[in-house]
Amino acid sequence: MPRSLGLTLISALLPGSGLILGGRRRIGAFVLTLTLGLIGFGLYVGFWRRDDVVESSVVPNRLLGAAIAIGALALGWVIVIVASHRLLRPATGGPAGRATGAVFVGLLCFAITAPAAVGVQSVLAQRDLVTNVFVSQGDSKSATRPETVNVKDPWEDKPRLNLLLLGGDDGKGRVGVRTDTVIVASIDTRTGDTALISLPRQLTFMPFPKDSPLHKFYPNGFGKEGLSLTGRLEWMLTAMYQNIPEAHPGILGPSDNEGADVVKQSVGEATGLDIDYYLQVNLQGFDQIVDALGGITVNVNERVAMGGISSSHIPPGQWLEPGPNQHLDGFKALWFARGRYGADDDQRQIRQRCAIKGIVDAADPKTLATKYQAIAKAGRNLLRTDIPQELLPALVQLALKVKSGTVSNVALDQSKLKLKYLHPDYDGLRETIEKALDHEPVATTQPPTTPPTGKLNRPATPPPGPTEDLRDACAYHPTGDVP
């Protein structure tokens, strides 16, 4: 019996060998050849065709085929193990020996079927995410995205891909949607280096292109003169997503998300960039994606309120205290990105960019492999986009470049550009962004230097450059401010 169990184990590790040892040489040789062929194919794909695997991970039909293949492979493996043991077990074995053999074979089969089941579930979760969030170009409607996509080489004539990241405040019990977070991610398609441009939500008189139907209604931008501060709230960037489609439904043409198309057009004109696609995040579900990733790690440089209403003088019940490398769960990460009590929009925008960097850092291969079902489920409820399915393989390859590239922040001089005034300097904003995208990101701090006297100088802090590496912007440098 011990010899039989040992040979059964060998047949499980190298399917087909047990059948040969048990006398079924032809079928055993076939299974063994098939096994070695699959191992060789796996090594070939793993070392030389990994890009094809990554691309297949966003193609629904290939994902379905992969799920079926995993299930069939596991079933065939189990059948081979059981058949091998039946041939190899001793004919004179008693009930105890047979029971021992059955338990051993059961454990081997479980060791195969359990990971296979997890693999099938993860593949189907990925397919569900792709099909529910990313719709094919022919089945979706957008008034602002590129009309044609060169699937084979979409970046051939596009040095930069500009994505509009929107954070909506929709949730249960809340009427309407306001985009409190508006960030343009401009990605260098050659290197993956990404520049983030945060636009203050209180911007007024946001412009529209002259060829847009909305320019006729808002020739000087979306705004009104002579309004009180409260009245301006309905004429700011944060209100465009909801208010313009309500006032002019269907004006841009067929669209699955009129609010996003409106903001894309206006933000593109304000920044001087061609906005290709949008990615909208429901901030009420932001905590789910962070929890699915196992949390994010950020540096908290100032006290951040968790709750509270400044206008009503209602203090928050809790605070995030300053500290380096704080690991935040979804609930705390949401307040880190959105907490506004006693803080201005500049502070919130910095924290939002650092939260994005935290998510990029947290999405490492180990986390994605072990927690992907939860991540996919959270993503399905969290995201809206007009990125077509056809573009996903190329976009995944670009995302890998972003992961290894530099994520930087485009510094905007709020005072010089009058971003908090009734009429911001949009010409100056376009010029600033154009210059920033032509420069490499610079660090905001320099290492200490030792002068001839032997005394150590304090780190110098030069003026921020056109772009600022988020590794520096999100480093731990507490301000000591307490809102």
Tab-separated table of C-alpha atoms in Angstrom:
chain	number	residue	atom	x	y	z
A	1	MET	CA	0.000	0.000	0.000
A	2	PRO	CA	2.768	2.588	0.752
A	3	ARG	CA	4.283	1.866	-2.670
A	4	SER	CA	0.855	2.231	-4.264
A	5	LEU	CA	0.278	5.595	-2.606
A	6	GLY	CA	3.725	6.820	-3.642
A	7	LEU	CA	3.105	5.888	-7.267
A	8	THR	CA	-0.311	7.549	-7.092
A	9	LEU	CA	1.379	10.742	-5.892
A	10	ILE	CA	3.829	10.543	-8.793
A	11	SER	CA	0.925	10.072	-11.211
A	12	ALA	CA	-0.694	13.211	-9.771
A	13	LEU	CA	2.481	15.255	-10.173
A	14	LEU	CA	3.130	13.887	-13.671
A	15	PRO	CA	-0.188	12.746	-15.145
A	16	GLY	CA	0.152	9.709	-17.413
A	17	SER	CA	3.078	8.125	-15.570
A	18	GLY	CA	0.738	6.169	-13.287
A	19	LEU	CA	-1.186	4.744	-16.242
A	20	ILE	CA	2.073	3.559	-17.830
A	21	LEU	CA	3.189	1.902	-14.583
A	22	GLY	CA	-0.235	0.290	-14.258
A	23	GLY	CA	0.029	-1.363	-17.680
A	24	ARG	CA	-2.036	1.074	-19.783
A	25	ARG	CA	0.974	2.149	-21.805
A	26	ARG	CA	-0.691	3.633	-24.891
A	27	ILE	CA	-3.166	5.856	-23.126
A	28	GLY	CA	-0.546	6.608	-20.471
A	29	ALA	CA	1.952	7.708	-23.127
A	30	PHE	CA	-0.719	9.899	-24.719
A	31	VAL	CA	-1.607	11.560	-21.398
A	32	LEU	CA	2.063	12.010	-20.475
A	33	THR	CA	2.851	13.540	-23.876
A	34	LEU	CA	-0.137	15.867	-23.504
A	35	THR	CA	1.034	16.814	-19.999
A	36	LEU	CA	4.565	17.608	-21.132
A	37	GLY	CA	3.167	19.557	-24.062
A	38	LEU	CA	0.975	21.658	-21.768
A	39	ILE	CA	3.922	22.291	-19.436
A	40	GLY	CA	6.081	23.377	-22.358
A	41	PHE	CA	3.310	25.580	-23.731
A	42	GLY	CA	2.864	27.165	-20.298
A	43	LEU	CA	6.586	27.924	-20.042
A	44	TYR	CA	6.593	29.379	-23.553
A	45	VAL	CA	3.630	31.632	-22.811
A	46	GLY	CA	5.001	32.614	-19.403
A	47	PHE	CA	8.383	33.696	-20.736
A	48	TRP	CA	7.690	34.895	-24.269
A	49	ARG	CA	3.974	35.583	-24.675
A	50	ARG	CA	2.981	37.226	-21.411
A	51	ASP	CA	1.621	40.260	-23.248
A	52	ASP	CA	-0.889	38.021	-25.027
A	53	VAL	CA	-2.082	36.683	-21.684
A	54	VAL	CA	-2.531	40.197	-20.342
A	55	GLU	CA	-4.464	41.218	-23.440
A	56	SER	CA	-6.675	38.125	-23.199
A	57	SER	CA	-7.609	39.108	-19.650
A	58	VAL	CA	-9.874	41.861	-21.016
A	59	VAL	CA	-11.468	39.969	-23.930
A	60	PRO	CA	-14.782	38.401	-22.775
A	61	ASN	CA	-14.781	35.482	-25.249
A	62	ARG	CA	-11.218	34.515	-24.341
A	63	LEU	CA	-12.041	34.731	-20.652
A	64	LEU	CA	-15.000	32.385	-21.095
A	65	GLY	CA	-12.774	29.996	-23.019
A	66	ALA	CA	-10.151	30.173	-20.271
A	67	ALA	CA	-12.755	29.334	-17.592
A	68	ILE	CA	-13.939	26.310	-19.583
A	69	ALA	CA	-10.345	25.213	-20.176
A	70	ILE	CA	-9.451	25.428	-16.473
A	71	GLY	CA	-12.509	23.374	-15.517
A	72	ALA	CA	-11.868	20.750	-18.210
A	73	LEU	CA	-8.181	20.490	-17.282
A	74	ALA	CA	-9.011	19.975	-13.602
A	75	LEU	CA	-11.645	17.343	-14.423
A	76	GLY	CA	-9.267	15.457	-16.689
A	77	TRP	CA	-6.534	15.596	-14.064
A	78	VAL	CA	-8.850	14.140	-11.412
A	79	ILE	CA	-9.945	11.339	-13.750
A	80	VAL	CA	-6.314	10.436	-14.473
A	81	ILE	CA	-5.459	10.332	-10.730
A	82	VAL	CA	-8.418	8.078	-9.890
A	83	ALA	CA	-7.755	5.762	-12.849
A	84	SER	CA	-4.052	5.538	-11.986
A	85	HIS	CA	-4.774	4.619	-8.373
A	86	ARG	CA	-7.229	1.934	-9.397
A	87	LEU	CA	-4.515	0.329	-11.555
A	88	LEU	CA	-1.763	0.722	-8.939
A	89	ARG	CA	-3.491	-0.287	-5.713
A	90	PRO	CA	-2.689	-3.811	-4.454
A	91	ALA	CA	-5.291	-6.470	-5.180
A	92	THR	CA	-4.789	-7.973	-1.714
A	93	GLY	CA	-5.334	-4.704	0.179
A	94	GLY	CA	-7.843	-4.960	2.993
A	95	PRO	CA	-10.616	-2.521	3.928
A	96	ALA	CA	-8.215	-0.325	5.900
A	97	GLY	CA	-5.840	-0.067	2.971
A	98	ARG	CA	-8.640	0.737	0.558
A	99	ALA	CA	-9.978	3.407	2.904
A	100	THR	CA	-6.505	4.914	3.266
A	101	GLY	CA	-6.108	4.963	-0.491
A	102	ALA	CA	-9.527	6.573	-0.988
A	103	VAL	CA	-8.752	9.323	1.520
A	104	PHE	CA	-5.357	9.970	-0.057
A	105	VAL	CA	-6.833	10.181	-3.555
A	106	GLY	CA	-9.587	12.445	-2.241
A	107	LEU	CA	-7.004	14.833	-0.794
A	108	LEU	CA	-5.090	14.899	-4.079
A	109	CYS	CA	-8.268	15.627	-6.009
A	110	PHE	CA	-9.211	18.391	-3.570
A	111	ALA	CA	-5.740	19.941	-3.952
A	112	ILE	CA	-6.481	20.207	-7.682
A	113	THR	CA	-10.159	21.151	-7.751
A	114	ALA	CA	-10.014	23.846	-5.027
A	115	PRO	CA	-7.508	26.138	-6.813
A	116	ALA	CA	-9.190	25.358	-10.135
A	117	ALA	CA	-12.537	26.474	-8.720
A	118	VAL	CA	-10.977	29.703	-7.440
A	119	GLY	CA	-9.365	30.224	-10.832
A	120	VAL	CA	-12.657	29.739	-12.684
A	121	GLN	CA	-14.457	32.104	-10.309
A	122	SER	CA	-11.769	34.770	-10.728
A	123	VAL	CA	-11.821	34.492	-14.516
A	124	LEU	CA	-15.619	34.730	-14.601
A	125	ALA	CA	-15.491	37.708	-12.191
A	126	GLN	CA	-13.082	39.431	-14.570
A	127	ARG	CA	-15.385	38.685	-17.513
A	128	ASP	CA	-18.351	40.057	-15.576
A	129	LEU	CA	-16.411	43.235	-14.787
A	130	VAL	CA	-15.337	43.756	-18.400
A	131	THR	CA	-18.785	43.165	-19.874
A	132	ASN	CA	-20.611	45.341	-17.343
A	133	VAL	CA	-18.250	48.326	-17.178
A	134	PHE	CA	-16.752	48.386	-20.667
A	135	VAL	CA	-19.273	48.226	-23.498
A	136	SER	CA	-18.250	47.633	-27.105
A	137	GLN	CA	-18.171	50.701	-29.301
A	138	GLY	CA	-21.074	49.492	-31.420
A	139	ASP	CA	-23.335	48.941	-28.407
A	140	SER	CA	-22.634	52.184	-26.543
A	141	LYS	CA	-23.274	55.855	-27.234
A	142	SER	CA	-20.949	58.764	-26.641
A	143	ALA	CA	-21.010	62.283	-28.044
A	144	THR	CA	-17.375	63.067	-27.281
A	145	ARG	CA	-15.102	60.029	-27.553
A	146	PRO	CA	-12.971	59.307	-30.654
A	147	GLU	CA	-15.109	57.904	-33.443
A	148	THR	CA	-12.664	55.272	-34.634
A	149	VAL	CA	-10.197	53.107	-32.751
A	150	ASN	CA	-7.158	51.503	-34.357
A	151	VAL	CA	-7.283	48.375	-32.241
A	152	LYS	CA	-3.914	47.051	-33.439
A	153	ASP	CA	-2.006	50.254	-32.640
A	154	PRO	CA	-4.266	52.900	-31.057
A	155	TRP	CA	-1.299	55.049	-29.956
A	156	GLU	CA	0.321	55.211	-33.403
A	157	ASP	CA	-0.576	58.881	-33.881
A	158	LYS	CA	-1.372	59.701	-30.255
A	159	PRO	CA	1.633	60.702	-28.126
A	160	ARG	CA	-0.621	61.335	-25.118
A	161	LEU	CA	-3.863	59.735	-23.933
A	162	ASN	CA	-5.993	62.127	-21.901
A	163	LEU	CA	-8.458	60.591	-19.463
A	164	LEU	CA	-10.981	62.570	-17.426
A	165	LEU	CA	-11.351	61.194	-13.906
A	166	LEU	CA	-14.655	62.174	-12.306
A	167	GLY	CA	-15.624	61.620	-8.691
A	168	GLY	CA	-19.397	61.755	-8.237
A	169	ASP	CA	-21.168	62.159	-4.907
A	170	ASP	CA	-24.180	60.043	-5.835
A	171	GLY	CA	-25.431	57.656	-3.203
A	172	LYS	CA	-28.491	56.362	-1.408
A	173	GLY	CA	-30.869	59.092	-0.323
A	174	ARG	CA	-29.079	61.774	-2.343
A	175	VAL	CA	-30.796	63.581	-5.195
A	176	GLY	CA	-28.642	64.450	-8.199
A	177	VAL	CA	-24.933	64.093	-8.831
A	178	ARG	CA	-22.168	66.649	-8.395
A	179	THR	CA	-18.632	66.012	-9.566
A	180	ASP	CA	-16.609	67.106	-6.562
A	181	THR	CA	-13.477	65.590	-8.091
A	182	VAL	CA	-12.341	66.524	-11.612
A	183	ILE	CA	-8.856	65.346	-12.580
A	184	VAL	CA	-7.273	65.012	-16.017
A	185	ALA	CA	-4.759	62.173	-16.295
A	186	SER	CA	-2.497	62.863	-19.277
A	187	ILE	CA	-0.524	59.703	-20.085
A	188	ASP	CA	2.590	59.571	-22.243
A	189	THR	CA	1.813	56.541	-24.428
A	190	ARG	CA	5.519	55.797	-24.960
A	191	THR	CA	6.737	55.820	-21.372
A	192	GLY	CA	3.590	55.588	-19.235
A	193	ASP	CA	4.574	58.736	-17.330
A	194	THR	CA	1.356	60.340	-16.132
A	195	ALA	CA	0.606	63.955	-15.253
A	196	LEU	CA	-2.420	64.658	-13.048
A	197	ILE	CA	-4.201	67.995	-13.439
A	198	SER	CA	-6.707	68.750	-10.683
A	199	LEU	CA	-9.343	71.359	-11.443
A	200	PRO	CA	-11.009	73.141	-8.500
A	201	ARG	CA	-14.688	72.238	-8.293
A	202	GLN	CA	-15.667	75.917	-7.771
A	203	LEU	CA	-14.448	77.066	-11.213
A	204	THR	CA	-16.970	79.352	-12.900
A	205	PHE	CA	-17.549	80.371	-16.510
A	206	MET	CA	-16.122	77.074	-17.747
A	207	PRO	CA	-15.741	77.486	-21.539
A	208	PHE	CA	-16.980	75.339	-24.425
A	209	PRO	CA	-15.408	74.824	-27.869
A	210	LYS	CA	-16.760	77.124	-30.554
A	211	ASP	CA	-17.979	74.145	-32.579
A	212	SER	CA	-19.973	72.791	-29.621
A	213	PRO	CA	-23.759	73.304	-29.580
A	214	LEU	CA	-23.356	74.469	-25.974
A	215	HIS	CA	-21.210	77.414	-27.048
A	216	LYS	CA	-24.349	78.995	-28.499
A	217	PHE	CA	-25.997	78.998	-25.063
A	218	TYR	CA	-22.843	79.807	-23.086
A	219	PRO	CA	-20.616	81.886	-25.391
A	220	ASN	CA	-18.730	83.279	-22.383
A	221	GLY	CA	-18.727	80.023	-20.463
A	222	PHE	CA	-21.073	78.384	-17.981
A	223	GLY	CA	-21.805	81.163	-15.502
A	224	LYS	CA	-23.856	84.216	-14.612
A	225	GLU	CA	-22.945	87.679	-13.452
A	226	GLY	CA	-24.332	89.371	-10.342
A	227	LEU	CA	-25.001	86.236	-8.311
A	228	SER	CA	-24.422	85.791	-4.626
A	229	LEU	CA	-21.923	83.210	-3.443
A	230	THR	CA	-24.770	80.796	-2.770
A	231	GLY	CA	-26.232	81.447	-6.203
A	232	ARG	CA	-22.933	80.652	-7.871
A	233	LEU	CA	-23.019	77.096	-6.542
A	234	GLU	CA	-25.329	76.087	-9.397
A	235	TRP	CA	-22.978	77.653	-11.978
A	236	MET	CA	-19.719	76.036	-10.952
A	237	LEU	CA	-17.802	73.146	-12.483
A	238	THR	CA	-19.177	70.804	-9.818
A	239	ALA	CA	-22.763	71.487	-10.974
A	240	MET	CA	-22.263	71.145	-14.741
A	241	TYR	CA	-22.661	67.366	-14.762
A	242	GLN	CA	-26.248	67.614	-13.570
A	243	ASN	CA	-27.506	71.080	-14.475
A	244	ILE	CA	-26.571	71.346	-18.153
A	245	PRO	CA	-28.166	68.037	-19.266
A	246	GLU	CA	-31.278	69.018	-17.310
A	247	ALA	CA	-31.434	72.389	-19.094
A	248	HIS	CA	-30.467	71.079	-22.561
A	249	PRO	CA	-31.222	67.340	-22.794
A	250	GLY	CA	-29.700	65.605	-25.804
A	251	ILE	CA	-27.990	68.738	-27.085
A	252	LEU	CA	-24.677	66.976	-27.772
A	253	GLY	CA	-26.288	63.972	-29.447
A	254	PRO	CA	-26.864	60.353	-28.376
A	255	SER	CA	-25.043	59.609	-25.153
A	256	ASP	CA	-25.079	57.051	-22.358
A	257	ASN	CA	-23.827	59.690	-19.921
A	258	GLU	CA	-24.697	63.250	-20.977
A	259	GLY	CA	-23.195	64.796	-17.859
A	260	ALA	CA	-19.802	63.224	-18.499
A	261	ASP	CA	-19.850	64.338	-22.141
A	262	VAL	CA	-20.643	67.911	-21.082
A	263	VAL	CA	-17.781	67.992	-18.587
A	264	LYS	CA	-15.395	66.373	-21.095
A	265	GLN	CA	-16.052	69.084	-23.656
A	266	SER	CA	-15.701	71.914	-21.181
A	267	VAL	CA	-12.628	70.572	-19.397
A	268	GLY	CA	-10.968	69.914	-22.762
A	269	GLU	CA	-11.518	73.530	-23.795
A	270	ALA	CA	-10.374	74.884	-20.413
A	271	THR	CA	-7.152	72.848	-20.384
A	272	GLY	CA	-6.381	72.933	-24.104
A	273	LEU	CA	-6.311	69.115	-24.219
A	274	ASP	CA	-8.284	66.673	-26.330
A	275	ILE	CA	-10.051	64.565	-23.704
A	276	ASP	CA	-10.369	61.057	-25.121
A	277	TYR	CA	-12.348	59.145	-22.500
A	278	TYR	CA	-13.764	59.529	-19.021
A	279	LEU	CA	-13.663	57.245	-16.001
A	280	GLN	CA	-16.287	58.076	-13.391
A	281	VAL	CA	-16.029	56.814	-9.834
A	282	ASN	CA	-18.963	56.710	-7.471
A	283	LEU	CA	-17.296	58.012	-4.326
A	284	GLN	CA	-19.951	56.346	-2.175
A	285	GLY	CA	-18.462	53.033	-3.334
A	286	PHE	CA	-14.835	54.153	-3.182
A	287	ASP	CA	-14.378	52.431	0.171
A	288	GLN	CA	-15.296	49.069	-1.381
A	289	ILE	CA	-12.440	49.114	-3.868
A	290	VAL	CA	-9.967	50.157	-1.151
A	291	ASP	CA	-11.160	47.358	1.139
A	292	ALA	CA	-10.939	44.902	-1.754
A	293	LEU	CA	-7.287	45.907	-2.212
A	294	GLY	CA	-6.677	45.354	1.489
A	295	GLY	CA	-6.377	49.087	2.215
A	296	ILE	CA	-3.979	51.762	0.992
A	297	THR	CA	-0.900	53.281	2.620
A	298	VAL	CA	-0.544	57.069	2.642
A	299	ASN	CA	1.261	59.795	4.533
A	300	VAL	CA	-1.119	62.007	6.508
A	301	ASN	CA	0.476	65.445	6.767
A	302	GLU	CA	-2.337	67.264	8.582
A	303	ARG	CA	-5.365	66.431	10.639
A	304	VAL	CA	-8.175	65.291	8.349
A	305	ALA	CA	-11.765	65.533	9.509
A	306	MET	CA	-13.954	62.452	9.300
A	307	GLY	CA	-17.337	64.158	9.072
A	308	GLY	CA	-18.460	67.580	10.199
A	309	ILE	CA	-20.066	70.473	8.309
A	310	SER	CA	-18.086	73.719	8.241
A	311	SER	CA	-20.959	75.945	7.107
A	312	SER	CA	-23.160	74.757	9.979
A	313	HIS	CA	-20.313	74.760	12.520
A	314	ILE	CA	-20.877	71.052	13.208
A	315	PRO	CA	-17.528	69.560	14.266
A	316	PRO	CA	-16.418	66.134	13.090
A	317	GLY	CA	-16.745	63.145	15.356
A	318	GLN	CA	-13.339	61.699	14.434
A	319	TRP	CA	-10.028	62.817	12.943
A	320	LEU	CA	-7.235	61.220	10.992
A	321	GLU	CA	-4.148	62.300	12.883
A	322	PRO	CA	-0.867	63.154	11.096
A	323	GLY	CA	1.594	60.324	10.681
A	324	PRO	CA	3.775	58.574	8.089
A	325	ASN	CA	2.833	55.384	6.235
A	326	GLN	CA	-0.646	55.072	7.658
A	327	HIS	CA	-2.560	52.056	6.395
A	328	LEU	CA	-6.166	53.117	5.832
A	329	ASP	CA	-9.190	50.920	5.307
A	330	GLY	CA	-11.921	51.941	2.885
A	331	PHE	CA	-13.863	54.067	5.375
A	332	LYS	CA	-10.835	56.093	6.435
A	333	ALA	CA	-9.463	56.312	2.877
A	334	LEU	CA	-12.751	57.837	1.702
A	335	TRP	CA	-12.522	60.551	4.367
A	336	PHE	CA	-8.840	61.063	3.584
A	337	ALA	CA	-9.820	61.848	-0.018
A	338	ARG	CA	-13.006	63.802	0.714
A	339	GLY	CA	-12.721	65.312	4.198
A	340	ARG	CA	-13.445	69.021	3.872
A	341	TYR	CA	-14.170	70.340	7.369
A	342	GLY	CA	-11.707	73.169	7.981
A	343	ALA	CA	-9.853	72.392	4.743
A	344	ASP	CA	-9.860	74.151	1.380
A	345	ASP	CA	-10.072	72.569	-2.056
A	346	ASP	CA	-6.303	72.754	-2.531
A	347	GLN	CA	-5.742	70.464	0.446
A	348	ARG	CA	-8.443	68.066	-0.706
A	349	GLN	CA	-7.010	67.898	-4.233
A	350	ILE	CA	-3.568	66.999	-2.903
A	351	ARG	CA	-5.068	64.258	-0.764
A	352	GLN	CA	-7.130	62.937	-3.691
A	353	ARG	CA	-4.045	62.662	-5.873
A	354	CYS	CA	-2.216	60.857	-3.085
A	355	ALA	CA	-5.174	58.487	-2.692
A	356	ILE	CA	-4.926	57.664	-6.414
A	357	LYS	CA	-1.219	56.983	-5.994
A	358	GLY	CA	-2.009	54.798	-2.971
A	359	ILE	CA	-4.394	52.696	-5.053
A	360	VAL	CA	-1.830	52.334	-7.863
A	361	ASP	CA	0.780	51.219	-5.320
A	362	ALA	CA	-1.634	48.785	-3.617
A	363	ALA	CA	-2.572	47.067	-6.887
A	364	ASP	CA	0.488	44.803	-6.884
A	365	PRO	CA	0.408	41.361	-8.556
A	366	LYS	CA	0.108	39.463	-5.255
A	367	THR	CA	-2.902	41.520	-4.155
A	368	LEU	CA	-4.581	41.223	-7.545
A	369	ALA	CA	-4.054	37.458	-7.592
A	370	THR	CA	-5.351	36.779	-4.082
A	371	LYS	CA	-8.197	39.287	-3.844
A	372	TYR	CA	-9.314	39.700	-7.410
A	373	GLN	CA	-12.901	38.508	-7.008
A	374	ALA	CA	-13.579	41.193	-4.398
A	375	ILE	CA	-11.783	43.813	-6.501
A	376	ALA	CA	-13.812	42.943	-9.604
A	377	LYS	CA	-17.083	42.989	-7.672
A	378	ALA	CA	-16.287	46.403	-6.201
A	379	GLY	CA	-15.188	47.753	-9.580
A	380	ARG	CA	-18.436	46.687	-11.225
A	381	ASN	CA	-20.452	48.808	-8.779
A	382	LEU	CA	-17.975	51.667	-8.726
A	383	LEU	CA	-17.103	52.573	-12.290
A	384	ARG	CA	-18.675	54.125	-15.389
A	385	THR	CA	-16.734	54.862	-18.549
A	386	ASP	CA	-16.955	55.374	-22.290
A	387	ILE	CA	-13.762	53.400	-22.948
A	388	PRO	CA	-14.806	50.730	-25.491
A	389	GLN	CA	-14.029	47.043	-25.015
A	390	GLU	CA	-12.052	47.040	-28.241
A	391	LEU	CA	-9.447	49.355	-26.698
A	392	LEU	CA	-8.892	47.352	-23.514
A	393	PRO	CA	-6.002	45.102	-24.647
A	394	ALA	CA	-3.918	48.127	-25.668
A	395	LEU	CA	-5.034	50.037	-22.573
A	396	VAL	CA	-3.897	47.217	-20.281
A	397	GLN	CA	-0.444	47.323	-21.863
A	398	LEU	CA	-0.371	51.079	-21.299
A	399	ALA	CA	-1.472	50.580	-17.694
A	400	LEU	CA	1.576	48.384	-17.096
A	401	LYS	CA	3.746	51.263	-18.300
A	402	VAL	CA	1.889	53.645	-15.955
A	403	LYS	CA	2.558	51.256	-13.071
A	404	SER	CA	6.313	51.450	-13.668
A	405	GLY	CA	6.345	55.080	-14.823
A	406	THR	CA	6.244	58.358	-12.926
A	407	VAL	CA	2.992	59.863	-11.685
A	408	SER	CA	3.331	63.618	-11.280
A	409	ASN	CA	1.194	66.606	-10.402
A	410	VAL	CA	0.883	69.682	-12.592
A	411	ALA	CA	1.306	72.657	-10.267
A	412	LEU	CA	-1.319	75.367	-10.823
A	413	ASP	CA	-0.781	78.823	-9.343
A	414	GLN	CA	-4.262	79.474	-7.968
A	415	SER	CA	-3.667	83.178	-7.410
A	416	LYS	CA	-1.927	83.913	-10.700
A	417	LEU	CA	-4.520	81.993	-12.729
A	418	LYS	CA	-7.396	83.510	-10.687
A	419	LEU	CA	-8.919	80.051	-10.276
A	420	LYS	CA	-10.897	81.218	-7.238
A	421	TYR	CA	-12.182	84.331	-8.956
A	422	LEU	CA	-15.402	84.732	-10.916
A	423	HIS	CA	-13.499	84.829	-14.226
A	424	PRO	CA	-10.471	82.500	-14.136
A	425	ASP	CA	-7.597	82.977	-16.566
A	426	TYR	CA	-8.240	80.007	-18.859
A	427	ASP	CA	-5.674	81.212	-21.398
A	428	GLY	CA	-3.068	81.158	-18.656
A	429	LEU	CA	-4.274	77.716	-17.552
A	430	ARG	CA	-3.798	76.305	-21.050
A	431	GLU	CA	-0.333	77.822	-21.283
A	432	THR	CA	0.664	76.419	-17.882
A	433	ILE	CA	-0.487	72.923	-18.811
A	434	GLU	CA	1.198	73.009	-22.200
A	435	LYS	CA	4.526	73.984	-20.630
A	436	ALA	CA	4.155	71.428	-17.850
A	437	LEU	CA	3.598	68.523	-20.223
A	438	ASP	CA	6.794	69.464	-22.066
A	439	HIS	CA	8.900	69.144	-18.897
A	440	GLU	CA	10.046	66.255	-16.767
A	441	PRO	CA	8.704	66.136	-13.174
A	442	VAL	CA	11.028	67.603	-10.583
A	443	ALA	CA	11.516	66.773	-6.924
A	444	THR	CA	10.344	69.264	-4.340
A	445	THR	CA	13.115	68.559	-1.847
A	446	GLN	CA	16.880	68.245	-2.027
A	447	PRO	CA	19.131	66.126	0.204
A	448	PRO	CA	20.959	67.910	3.026
A	449	THR	CA	24.363	69.311	2.135
A	450	THR	CA	27.394	69.772	4.373
A	451	PRO	CA	29.109	73.176	4.138
A	452	PRO	CA	32.828	73.691	4.780
A	453	THR	CA	32.173	74.542	8.448
A	454	GLY	CA	30.980	70.984	9.016
A	455	LYS	CA	27.501	72.073	10.069
A	456	LEU	CA	24.528	70.371	8.470
A	457	ASN	CA	22.201	72.610	6.478
A	458	ARG	CA	18.449	72.012	6.607
A	459	PRO	CA	16.935	70.582	3.398
A	460	ALA	CA	16.275	73.290	0.870
A	461	THR	CA	12.781	73.594	-0.596
A	462	PRO	CA	12.923	75.133	-4.067
A	463	PRO	CA	9.833	76.539	-5.749
A	464	PRO	CA	7.698	73.798	-7.304
A	465	GLY	CA	8.441	73.126	-10.958
A	466	PRO	CA	5.939	72.718	-13.790
A	467	THR	CA	5.249	69.176	-12.611
A	468	GLU	CA	5.852	67.584	-9.256
A	469	ASP	CA	6.570	63.893	-8.725
A	470	LEU	CA	3.809	62.502	-6.475
A	471	ARG	CA	6.404	60.509	-4.576
A	472	ASP	CA	7.610	63.868	-3.303
A	473	ALA	CA	4.222	65.588	-3.101
A	474	CYS	CA	2.801	62.689	-1.068
A	475	ALA	CA	5.855	62.237	1.137
A	476	TYR	CA	5.615	62.825	4.870
A	477	HIS	CA	6.143	66.524	5.573
A	478	PRO	CA	3.674	67.490	8.317
A	479	THR	CA	2.530	71.109	8.309
A	480	GLY	CA	1.485	71.202	11.935
A	481	ASP	CA	-1.806	72.783	10.908
A	482	VAL	CA	-4.886	71.802	12.881
A	483	PRO	CA	-8.118	72.748	11.092
